[in-house]
Amino acid sequence: MNIETIAIHGGNHIDTKTKAVVQPIVMATTFERDADGGFSSGYQYSRSANPNRDALEKVLAKLDQGVEAAAFSSGNAAGMAVFQSLEPGSHIIAPDDMYHGLRNQLKQLFAGILEFDFVDVNNEETLRSHIKTNTRLIWVETPSNPLLKITDIKKVVAIAREHDIKVVCDNTFATPICQQPLTLGADVVMHSTTKYFGGHSDLMGGALITAEKTDWWEKIRNVQTMGGAIPSPMDCYYLVRSIKTLPYRVKGHVHNAQLLATFLENHAAVEQVMYPGSTSHPQYSVAKEQMTLPGAMMSFTLKGGEEEAKKVINSLKIFTQATSLGGVESLIEHRASVEGPDTKTPFNLLRVSVGLEHIDDLIADLEQAMA
């Protein structure tokens, strides 16, 4: 099936009892045992499994061409499950511009438990020089947040394979509509389903999808069920519903992003546009090779510095100044202010999540703000 069809049918079934065309929400926390004490329904306790979570995980796995998915209560919970699955003393190589929420998680929660280095994973020499005998994981984030760097997934995977190292790719910005890391060799793909999967800024969630059912994947699954950082049946239901429109929403987001990037690149006040779909992007050729679409996230820097960036962001009327991304509304953020004192983000940078408003209105709003 094509991805548009998978999105609609991959997590849905006709209810056998009522013949409802949409799967019902099962809010029960516990399920009746059989006469012999077993569970013929396959369900025992909702922390372990729930019909709505099963439906969500089924469609997530199919969208990313994986064999199984694990749903979590947030993207950070999904990332943490990967870190918790590693043996103490394991070494992780992560991008120097890794999403700050997961970067801080490693630095503050796993200090003394895991070893980690934040490096330029796009530089082959640098990447190879940081591999140790206890390196167990290379974390990839492409496109990255907020600098929109593109990492050659196949190249990183090839290096990792030489040393029996696992590769996890944070695919939140791209979604499986724009990029499928498992088909490029990654072992596990991660998403914050809060973003494009939910698509309306009203759901929290995270997901991991695996290329193979391995002992390591079983450990991740155990973290999910024993740790209990799971989404509610209601959240799972609404995520399945939102995913049905994901392919068409993402195509609309990308359409607007491409036009907005062109406008910004030709504006006199703009210093640089960071967008994988622009030929000016330093890794444009890599993006074109491994992405089916360039996504709808972008950042741009202003010639007037931090003062100008803050003036622009505070003058916008349609764009909402807010954290997060992937919703139908366009969001903009002065990222350095959000990331804190150790940020590597330029202070004249604004990050944009391009929404589904009419592109003419979005351009007009930015035009008046930068006038």
Coordinates of C-alpha atoms in Angstrom, one line a residue:
M1 CA 0.0 0.0 0.0
N2 CA 1.1 3.6 -0.6
I3 CA 1.7 5.7 2.5
E4 CA -1.5 7.7 2.2
T5 CA -3.5 4.4 2.4
I6 CA -1.4 3.1 5.2
A7 CA -2.0 6.3 7.2
I8 CA -5.8 5.7 6.9
H9 CA -6.1 2.0 7.3
G10 CA -2.9 0.9 9.1
G11 CA -4.2 1.7 12.6
N12 CA -7.9 1.1 12.1
H13 CA -10.3 -1.8 11.9
I14 CA -14.1 -2.4 11.8
D15 CA -15.4 -3.1 15.3
T16 CA -16.5 -6.7 15.3
K17 CA -19.4 -6.2 17.6
T18 CA -21.0 -2.9 16.5
K19 CA -19.5 -2.8 13.0
A20 CA -18.4 0.8 13.7
V21 CA -16.0 1.9 11.0
V22 CA -13.8 3.6 13.6
Q23 CA -12.2 1.6 16.4
P24 CA -13.7 2.4 19.8
I25 CA -11.8 3.9 22.7
V26 CA -11.1 1.3 25.4
M27 CA -10.5 3.1 28.6
A28 CA -10.3 0.0 30.9
T29 CA -7.2 -0.3 33.0
T30 CA -7.6 -4.0 33.6
F31 CA -9.1 -7.0 31.7
E32 CA -11.0 -10.1 32.8
R33 CA -9.1 -13.4 33.1
D34 CA -10.2 -16.6 31.6
A35 CA -11.4 -19.5 33.8
D36 CA -7.9 -20.9 33.8
G37 CA -6.4 -17.6 34.8
G38 CA -5.1 -16.7 31.3
F39 CA -5.9 -13.8 29.0
S40 CA -7.4 -15.0 25.7
S41 CA -8.1 -11.4 24.7
G42 CA -4.3 -10.7 24.8
Y43 CA -4.9 -7.9 27.3
Q44 CA -4.1 -8.0 31.0
Y45 CA -3.4 -4.5 32.2
S46 CA -3.3 -1.3 30.2
R47 CA 0.3 -0.3 31.2
S48 CA 1.4 -3.5 29.3
A49 CA -1.0 -3.3 26.4
N50 CA -4.2 -1.6 25.3
P51 CA -6.2 -2.0 22.1
N52 CA -5.8 1.7 21.2
R53 CA -2.1 1.7 21.8
D54 CA -1.8 -1.5 19.7
A55 CA -3.6 0.3 16.9
L56 CA -1.3 3.3 17.2
E57 CA 1.9 1.2 17.3
K58 CA 0.7 -0.8 14.3
V59 CA 0.3 2.2 12.0
L60 CA 3.5 3.8 13.3
A61 CA 5.5 0.7 12.4
K62 CA 4.0 0.5 8.9
L63 CA 4.6 4.2 8.1
D64 CA 8.3 3.9 8.9
Q65 CA 8.6 0.4 7.3
G66 CA 9.6 -1.1 10.6
V67 CA 8.6 -4.4 12.2
E68 CA 7.3 -3.0 15.5
A69 CA 6.7 0.3 17.3
A70 CA 6.6 1.4 20.9
A71 CA 4.5 4.4 21.9
F72 CA 5.4 6.7 24.8
S73 CA 3.8 9.6 26.6
S74 CA 6.3 12.1 25.1
G75 CA 9.2 12.3 22.7
N76 CA 11.6 12.7 25.6
A77 CA 10.2 9.6 27.2
A78 CA 10.9 7.7 24.0
G79 CA 14.5 9.0 23.8
M80 CA 15.0 8.2 27.5
A81 CA 13.9 4.6 26.9
V82 CA 16.8 4.2 24.4
F83 CA 19.3 5.6 27.0
Q84 CA 17.8 3.4 29.8
S85 CA 18.1 0.3 27.7
L86 CA 21.9 0.7 27.5
E87 CA 24.3 -1.0 30.0
P88 CA 25.8 1.4 32.6
G89 CA 29.1 2.7 31.3
S90 CA 28.0 2.6 27.7
H91 CA 29.3 5.4 25.5
I92 CA 27.0 7.4 23.2
I93 CA 28.0 9.7 20.3
A94 CA 25.5 12.4 19.7
P95 CA 25.3 15.5 17.5
D96 CA 26.8 18.7 18.8
D97 CA 23.5 20.5 18.0
M98 CA 21.3 17.7 19.4
Y99 CA 17.8 18.7 20.5
H100 CA 18.4 20.5 23.8
G101 CA 15.8 18.5 25.7
L102 CA 17.5 15.2 25.0
R103 CA 21.0 16.7 25.3
N104 CA 20.1 18.0 28.8
Q105 CA 18.6 14.7 29.7
L106 CA 21.9 13.0 29.0
K107 CA 23.9 15.7 30.8
Q108 CA 21.7 15.9 33.9
L109 CA 20.1 12.5 34.3
F110 CA 22.7 10.1 32.9
A111 CA 25.9 11.8 34.1
G112 CA 27.9 9.1 35.9
I113 CA 25.7 6.3 34.4
L114 CA 26.5 6.7 30.7
E115 CA 29.4 8.3 28.8
F116 CA 28.6 10.7 26.0
D117 CA 30.3 13.0 23.5
F118 CA 28.5 15.7 21.5
V119 CA 30.4 16.0 18.2
D120 CA 30.0 17.0 14.6
V121 CA 28.7 13.6 13.4
N122 CA 28.8 15.0 9.8
N123 CA 32.6 15.1 9.9
E124 CA 33.7 11.5 9.2
E125 CA 37.2 12.0 10.8
T126 CA 35.7 13.5 13.9
L127 CA 33.1 10.8 14.2
R128 CA 35.6 8.0 13.8
S129 CA 38.0 9.6 16.3
H130 CA 35.4 9.5 19.1
I131 CA 34.5 5.8 18.7
K132 CA 35.6 3.9 21.8
T133 CA 35.6 0.2 22.8
N134 CA 32.5 0.9 24.9
T135 CA 30.6 3.0 22.3
R136 CA 27.2 1.4 21.9
L137 CA 25.1 4.0 20.2
I138 CA 25.4 6.8 17.6
W139 CA 22.5 9.2 17.8
V140 CA 21.5 11.0 14.6
E141 CA 19.1 14.0 14.2
T142 CA 18.4 15.0 10.7
P143 CA 17.3 17.6 9.9
S144 CA 18.6 18.9 13.1
N145 CA 17.0 21.3 15.5
P146 CA 17.3 24.3 15.0
L147 CA 20.2 24.5 12.5
L148 CA 18.6 22.2 10.0
K149 CA 21.9 20.3 9.4
I150 CA 21.5 17.2 7.3
T151 CA 23.4 14.0 8.3
D152 CA 24.2 11.3 5.7
I153 CA 22.4 8.4 7.4
K154 CA 23.9 5.8 5.1
K155 CA 27.4 7.0 5.8
V156 CA 27.0 7.0 9.6
V157 CA 25.4 3.6 9.5
A158 CA 28.4 2.2 7.5
I159 CA 30.8 3.5 10.1
A160 CA 28.7 2.2 12.9
R161 CA 28.5 -1.3 11.3
E162 CA 32.3 -1.5 11.3
H163 CA 32.2 -1.4 15.1
D164 CA 28.9 -3.2 15.9
I165 CA 27.4 0.1 17.1
K166 CA 23.6 0.8 16.9
V167 CA 22.2 3.9 15.2
V168 CA 19.1 5.7 16.3
C169 CA 17.7 8.5 14.1
D170 CA 15.5 11.3 15.5
N171 CA 13.1 11.8 12.6
T172 CA 10.8 14.3 14.2
F173 CA 11.4 17.2 11.8
A174 CA 11.0 15.0 8.7
T175 CA 8.3 12.4 9.6
P176 CA 8.1 9.2 7.5
I177 CA 6.4 11.2 4.8
C178 CA 9.7 13.1 4.1
Q179 CA 12.3 10.5 5.2
Q180 CA 12.5 6.9 6.3
P181 CA 15.8 6.2 8.2
L182 CA 15.1 2.5 8.7
T183 CA 15.3 2.0 4.9
L184 CA 18.7 3.8 5.0
G185 CA 20.1 1.3 7.6
A186 CA 19.2 2.9 10.9
D187 CA 18.4 0.4 13.7
V188 CA 15.7 2.5 15.4
V189 CA 13.8 5.7 14.5
M190 CA 12.4 8.1 17.0
H191 CA 9.6 10.6 16.7
S192 CA 8.1 13.2 19.0
T193 CA 4.5 12.4 17.9
T194 CA 3.5 15.6 19.7
K195 CA 4.6 17.4 16.5
Y196 CA 3.4 16.4 13.0
F197 CA 1.7 13.2 13.9
G198 CA -0.6 14.9 16.3
G199 CA -0.6 17.9 14.0
H200 CA -2.9 20.2 16.0
S201 CA -0.8 21.2 19.1
D202 CA -3.1 19.4 21.4
L203 CA -1.5 15.9 22.0
M204 CA 1.7 14.7 23.7
G205 CA 3.4 11.6 22.6
G206 CA 6.6 9.9 21.4
A207 CA 7.5 6.7 19.5
L208 CA 10.3 4.4 18.6
I209 CA 10.1 2.1 15.6
T210 CA 12.6 -0.8 15.1
A211 CA 13.9 -2.4 11.9
E212 CA 14.3 -5.8 13.7
K213 CA 13.1 -7.5 16.9
T214 CA 16.4 -7.9 18.7
D215 CA 17.3 -8.5 22.4
W216 CA 18.1 -4.7 22.5
W217 CA 14.6 -3.9 21.3
E218 CA 13.2 -6.2 23.9
K219 CA 15.0 -4.2 26.6
I220 CA 13.5 -1.0 25.1
R221 CA 10.0 -2.6 25.3
N222 CA 10.6 -3.6 28.9
V223 CA 11.5 0.0 29.7
Q224 CA 8.2 1.0 28.1
T225 CA 6.0 -1.4 30.0
M226 CA 7.8 -1.5 33.3
G227 CA 8.6 2.2 33.4
G228 CA 5.0 3.0 32.4
A229 CA 5.7 6.2 30.4
I230 CA 2.8 5.4 28.0
P231 CA 0.2 7.4 26.3
S232 CA -3.4 7.1 27.4
P233 CA -6.0 5.2 25.3
M234 CA -7.6 8.6 24.5
D235 CA -4.3 10.1 23.3
C236 CA -3.6 6.9 21.2
Y237 CA -7.1 7.2 19.6
Y238 CA -6.6 10.8 18.7
L239 CA -3.1 10.2 17.3
V240 CA -4.4 7.4 15.1
R241 CA -7.1 9.8 13.9
S242 CA -4.6 12.6 13.2
I243 CA -2.3 10.3 11.4
K244 CA -5.0 9.6 8.8
T245 CA -4.4 13.1 7.4
L246 CA -0.6 13.2 8.0
P247 CA 0.5 12.7 4.4
Y248 CA -1.7 15.4 3.0
R249 CA -0.9 17.8 5.9
V250 CA 2.8 17.4 5.5
K251 CA 2.6 18.0 1.7
G252 CA 0.7 21.2 2.5
H253 CA 3.3 22.3 5.1
V254 CA 6.1 21.6 2.6
H255 CA 4.4 23.5 -0.2
N256 CA 4.2 26.6 2.0
A257 CA 7.8 26.1 3.4
Q258 CA 9.3 26.0 -0.1
L259 CA 7.6 29.3 -1.1
L260 CA 8.5 31.0 2.3
A261 CA 12.1 29.9 2.0
T262 CA 12.3 31.5 -1.5
F263 CA 10.8 34.8 -0.1
L264 CA 13.3 34.9 2.8
E265 CA 16.3 34.2 0.6
N266 CA 15.4 37.2 -1.5
H267 CA 14.8 39.6 1.4
A268 CA 17.4 42.2 2.0
A269 CA 17.2 41.9 5.8
V270 CA 17.9 38.2 5.9
E271 CA 21.5 37.0 6.4
Q272 CA 21.0 33.3 5.8
V273 CA 18.1 30.8 5.3
M274 CA 18.6 27.2 6.7
Y275 CA 16.2 25.0 4.8
P276 CA 17.0 21.5 3.3
G277 CA 14.9 22.3 0.2
S278 CA 17.0 25.3 -0.8
T279 CA 19.9 24.8 -3.2
S280 CA 22.0 27.1 -0.9
H281 CA 21.8 24.6 1.9
P282 CA 25.4 23.1 2.4
Q283 CA 24.0 19.5 2.5
Y284 CA 21.4 20.0 -0.2
S285 CA 22.6 17.1 -2.3
V286 CA 22.5 14.7 0.7
A287 CA 19.0 16.0 1.6
K288 CA 17.8 15.5 -2.0
E289 CA 19.2 11.9 -2.0
Q290 CA 17.8 10.7 1.3
M291 CA 14.6 12.8 1.7
T292 CA 11.5 12.4 -0.5
L293 CA 10.5 15.9 0.6
P294 CA 12.5 18.6 2.4
G295 CA 10.2 19.1 5.3
A296 CA 8.5 22.3 6.6
M297 CA 10.9 23.4 9.3
M298 CA 13.4 26.2 8.7
S299 CA 15.5 28.7 10.5
F300 CA 16.8 32.1 9.3
T301 CA 19.2 34.7 10.6
L302 CA 18.8 38.4 10.4
K303 CA 21.5 41.0 9.5
G304 CA 20.4 43.2 12.3
G305 CA 21.5 40.8 15.0
E306 CA 19.6 39.7 18.1
E307 CA 17.9 43.1 18.5
E308 CA 16.4 42.8 15.0
A309 CA 15.4 39.2 15.5
K310 CA 13.5 40.1 18.6
K311 CA 11.9 43.1 16.9
V312 CA 10.7 40.9 14.1
I313 CA 9.3 38.1 16.3
N314 CA 7.4 40.6 18.4
S315 CA 5.9 42.3 15.4
L316 CA 4.3 39.3 13.8
K317 CA 0.5 39.0 13.8
I318 CA -0.3 35.6 12.2
F319 CA 2.8 33.6 13.3
T320 CA 2.5 32.6 17.0
Q321 CA 5.6 33.0 19.2
A322 CA 5.7 29.6 20.8
T323 CA 7.7 26.4 21.4
S324 CA 7.0 23.2 19.5
L325 CA 6.2 22.6 15.9
G326 CA 4.2 20.6 13.4
G327 CA 0.8 22.0 14.1
V328 CA -1.5 23.5 11.5
E329 CA -0.7 27.0 12.8
S330 CA 2.7 28.7 12.0
L331 CA 5.0 29.0 15.0
I332 CA 8.2 31.1 15.3
E333 CA 10.7 31.1 18.1
H334 CA 13.9 32.9 19.2
R335 CA 15.6 29.6 19.8
A336 CA 18.7 30.8 21.7
S337 CA 16.4 32.3 24.4
V338 CA 14.7 28.9 24.9
E339 CA 17.8 26.8 24.9
G340 CA 19.6 28.6 27.8
P341 CA 23.1 29.7 28.5
D342 CA 25.0 26.8 26.8
T343 CA 23.1 27.3 23.5
K344 CA 25.1 27.0 20.3
T345 CA 22.3 28.7 18.4
P346 CA 23.1 32.1 16.9
F347 CA 21.2 34.9 18.7
N348 CA 20.0 36.4 15.5
L349 CA 18.3 33.1 14.5
L350 CA 14.6 32.6 14.3
R351 CA 13.2 29.0 13.9
V352 CA 10.0 28.6 12.0
S353 CA 7.4 25.8 11.9
V354 CA 5.5 26.6 8.7
G355 CA 1.8 26.0 9.1
L356 CA -1.1 25.5 6.7
E357 CA -2.4 29.1 6.5
H358 CA -2.4 30.7 3.0
I359 CA 1.1 31.3 2.0
D360 CA 0.3 34.9 0.8
D361 CA -0.8 35.8 4.4
L362 CA 2.3 34.3 5.9
I363 CA 4.6 36.2 3.6
A364 CA 2.7 39.4 4.1
D365 CA 3.0 39.0 7.9
L366 CA 6.8 38.5 7.7
E367 CA 7.1 41.4 5.2
Q368 CA 5.4 43.9 7.5
A369 CA 7.4 42.6 10.5
M370 CA 10.8 43.0 8.7
A371 CA 9.8 46.4 7.2

